[in-house]
mmCIF file of C-alpha atoms in Angstrom:
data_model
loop_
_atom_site.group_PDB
_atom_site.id
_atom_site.type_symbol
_atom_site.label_atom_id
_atom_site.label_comp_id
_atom_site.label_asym_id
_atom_site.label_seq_id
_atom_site.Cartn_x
_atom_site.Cartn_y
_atom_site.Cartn_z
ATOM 1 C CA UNK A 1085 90.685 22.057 68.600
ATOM 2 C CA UNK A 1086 89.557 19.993 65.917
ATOM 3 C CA UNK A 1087 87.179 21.955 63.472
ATOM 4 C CA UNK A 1088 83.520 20.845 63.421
ATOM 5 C CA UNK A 1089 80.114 22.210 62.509
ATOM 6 C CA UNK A 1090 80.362 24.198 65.654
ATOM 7 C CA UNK A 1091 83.378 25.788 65.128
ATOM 8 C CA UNK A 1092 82.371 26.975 62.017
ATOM 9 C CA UNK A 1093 79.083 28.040 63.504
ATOM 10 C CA UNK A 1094 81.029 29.563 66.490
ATOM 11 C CA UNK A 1095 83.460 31.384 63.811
ATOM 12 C CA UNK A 1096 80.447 32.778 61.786
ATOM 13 C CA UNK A 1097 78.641 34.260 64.555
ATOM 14 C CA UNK A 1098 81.691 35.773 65.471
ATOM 15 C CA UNK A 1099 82.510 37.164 61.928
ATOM 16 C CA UNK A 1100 79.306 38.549 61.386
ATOM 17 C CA UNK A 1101 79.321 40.589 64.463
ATOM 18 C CA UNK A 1102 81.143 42.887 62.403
ATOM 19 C CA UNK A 1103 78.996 44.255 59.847
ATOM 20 C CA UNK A 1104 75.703 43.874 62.191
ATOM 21 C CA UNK A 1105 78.046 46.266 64.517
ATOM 22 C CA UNK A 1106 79.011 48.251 61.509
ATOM 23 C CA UNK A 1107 75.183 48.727 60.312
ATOM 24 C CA UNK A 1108 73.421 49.167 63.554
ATOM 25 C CA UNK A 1109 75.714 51.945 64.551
ATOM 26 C CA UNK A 1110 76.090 53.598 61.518
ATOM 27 C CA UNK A 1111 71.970 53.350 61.319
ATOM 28 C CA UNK A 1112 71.626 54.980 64.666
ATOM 29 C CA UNK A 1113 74.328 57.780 63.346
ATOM 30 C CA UNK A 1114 72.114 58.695 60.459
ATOM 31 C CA UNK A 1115 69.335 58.725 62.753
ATOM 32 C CA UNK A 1116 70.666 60.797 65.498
ATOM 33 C CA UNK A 1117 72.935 63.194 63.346
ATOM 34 C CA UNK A 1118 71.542 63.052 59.814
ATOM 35 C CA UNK A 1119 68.262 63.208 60.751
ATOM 36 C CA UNK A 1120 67.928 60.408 58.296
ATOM 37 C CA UNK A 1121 64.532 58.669 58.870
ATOM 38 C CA UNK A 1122 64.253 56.875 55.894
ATOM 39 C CA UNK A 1123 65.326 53.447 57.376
ATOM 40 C CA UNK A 1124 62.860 53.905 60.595
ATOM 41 C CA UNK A 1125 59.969 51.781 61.919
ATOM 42 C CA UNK A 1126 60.301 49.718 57.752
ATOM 43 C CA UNK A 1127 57.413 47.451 56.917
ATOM 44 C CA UNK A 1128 57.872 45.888 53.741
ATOM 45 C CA UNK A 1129 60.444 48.559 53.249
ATOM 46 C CA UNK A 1130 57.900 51.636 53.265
ATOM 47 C CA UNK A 1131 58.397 54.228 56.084
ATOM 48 C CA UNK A 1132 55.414 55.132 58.127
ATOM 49 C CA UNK A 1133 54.058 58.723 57.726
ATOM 50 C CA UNK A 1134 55.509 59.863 60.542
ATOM 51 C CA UNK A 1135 59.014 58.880 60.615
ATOM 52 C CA UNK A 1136 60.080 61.489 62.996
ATOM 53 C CA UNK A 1137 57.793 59.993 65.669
ATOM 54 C CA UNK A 1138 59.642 56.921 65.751
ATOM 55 C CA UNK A 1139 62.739 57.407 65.318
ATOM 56 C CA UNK A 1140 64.291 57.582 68.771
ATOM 57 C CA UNK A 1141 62.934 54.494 69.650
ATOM 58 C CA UNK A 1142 65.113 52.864 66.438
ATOM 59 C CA UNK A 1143 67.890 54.816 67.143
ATOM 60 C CA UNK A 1144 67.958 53.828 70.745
ATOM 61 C CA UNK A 1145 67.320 49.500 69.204
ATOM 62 C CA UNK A 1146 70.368 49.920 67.216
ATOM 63 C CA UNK A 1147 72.610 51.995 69.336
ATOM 64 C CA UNK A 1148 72.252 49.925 71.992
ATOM 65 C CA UNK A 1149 72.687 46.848 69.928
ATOM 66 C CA UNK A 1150 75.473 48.109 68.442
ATOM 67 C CA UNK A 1151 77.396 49.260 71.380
ATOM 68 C CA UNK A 1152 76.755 45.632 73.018
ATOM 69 C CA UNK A 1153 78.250 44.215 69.660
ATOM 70 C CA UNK A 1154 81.255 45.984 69.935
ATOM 71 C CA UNK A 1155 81.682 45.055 73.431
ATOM 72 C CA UNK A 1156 81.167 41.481 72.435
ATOM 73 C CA UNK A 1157 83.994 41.632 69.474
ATOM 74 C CA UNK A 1158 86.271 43.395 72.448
ATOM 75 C CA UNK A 1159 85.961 41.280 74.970
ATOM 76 C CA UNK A 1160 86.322 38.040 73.180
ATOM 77 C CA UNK A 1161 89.462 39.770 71.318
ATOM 78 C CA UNK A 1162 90.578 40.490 74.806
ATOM 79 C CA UNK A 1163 90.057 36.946 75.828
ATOM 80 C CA UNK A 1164 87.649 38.382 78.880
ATOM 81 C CA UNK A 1165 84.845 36.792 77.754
ATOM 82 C CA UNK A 1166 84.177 32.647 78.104
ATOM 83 C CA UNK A 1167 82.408 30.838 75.310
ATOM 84 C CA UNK A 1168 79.621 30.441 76.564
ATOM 85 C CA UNK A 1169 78.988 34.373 77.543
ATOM 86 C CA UNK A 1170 79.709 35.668 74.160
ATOM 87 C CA UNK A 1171 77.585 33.427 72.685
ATOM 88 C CA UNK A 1172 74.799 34.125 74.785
ATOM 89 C CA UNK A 1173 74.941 37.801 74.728
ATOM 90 C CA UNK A 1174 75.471 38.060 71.106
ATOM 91 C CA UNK A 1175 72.705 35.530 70.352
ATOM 92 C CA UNK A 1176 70.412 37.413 72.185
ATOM 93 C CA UNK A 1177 71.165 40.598 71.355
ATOM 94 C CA UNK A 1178 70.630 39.980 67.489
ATOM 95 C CA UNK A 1179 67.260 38.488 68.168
ATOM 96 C CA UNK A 1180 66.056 41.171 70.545
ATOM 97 C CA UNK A 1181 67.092 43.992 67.911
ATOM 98 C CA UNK A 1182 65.030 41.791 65.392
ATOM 99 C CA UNK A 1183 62.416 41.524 67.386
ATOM 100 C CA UNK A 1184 62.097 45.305 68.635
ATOM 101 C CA UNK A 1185 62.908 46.771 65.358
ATOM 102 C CA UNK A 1186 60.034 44.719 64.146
ATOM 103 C CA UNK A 1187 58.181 45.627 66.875
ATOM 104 C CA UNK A 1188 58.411 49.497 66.359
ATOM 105 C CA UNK A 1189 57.879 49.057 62.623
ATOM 106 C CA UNK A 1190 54.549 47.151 63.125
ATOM 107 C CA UNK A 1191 53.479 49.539 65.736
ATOM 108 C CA UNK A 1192 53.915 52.405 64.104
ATOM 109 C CA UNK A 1193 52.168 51.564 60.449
ATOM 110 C CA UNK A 1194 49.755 50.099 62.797
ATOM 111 C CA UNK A 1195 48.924 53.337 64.395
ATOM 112 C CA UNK A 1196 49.175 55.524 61.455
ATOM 113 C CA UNK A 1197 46.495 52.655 59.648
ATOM 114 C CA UNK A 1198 44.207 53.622 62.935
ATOM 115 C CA UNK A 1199 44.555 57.382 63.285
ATOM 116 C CA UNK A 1200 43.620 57.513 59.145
ATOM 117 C CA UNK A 1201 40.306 55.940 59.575
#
């Protein structure tokens, strides 16, 4: 194996499914079990007025990007999953979660903008 830009890239996306795993799970904890709302549905890194309201649908984004995380960090520890499968799912799991955390967060200060005036 001779080390390139894409090993490095390979080895970084790899390494950083660790604390994405780490953050998305323990997010969904405080969520679920701490009843912790004040990292649901952020824009600009305000909560929307109604937290509660919106919260299962973050909890639900980062539990099941989390879970799929872990399953990618297991499986290519294992050796079960090929290259090009990890990369795949794990690349398109972090954008999805992006995209529907952002999503939910735009939604819902969207909403609460509409149902004040």
């Amino acid at each position: 194996m001779v080390f390139d830009v894409g090993v490095a890239l390979t080895w970084i996306l790899f390494l950083a499914l660790f604390p994405m795993a780490f953050f998305w799970l323990r997010r969904a904890w405080r969520i679920a079990y701490k009843r912790d709302f004040s990292e649901v549905a952020l824009k600009r890194g305000e909560s929307p007025p109604d937290p509660a309201k919106w919260a299962p649908y973050e909890f639900v984004i980062n539990a099941m990007a989390g879970v799929v995380a872990v399953f990618v960090i297991v499986g290519v520890a294992l050796g079960v999953l090929e290259y090009d499968q990890w990369t795949a799912i794990a690349g398109t799991t972090i954008w999805c979660k992006f995209f529907a955390s952002f999503a939910v967060g735009r939604h819902a200060h969207t909403a609460a903008a509409r149902d004040k005036g």
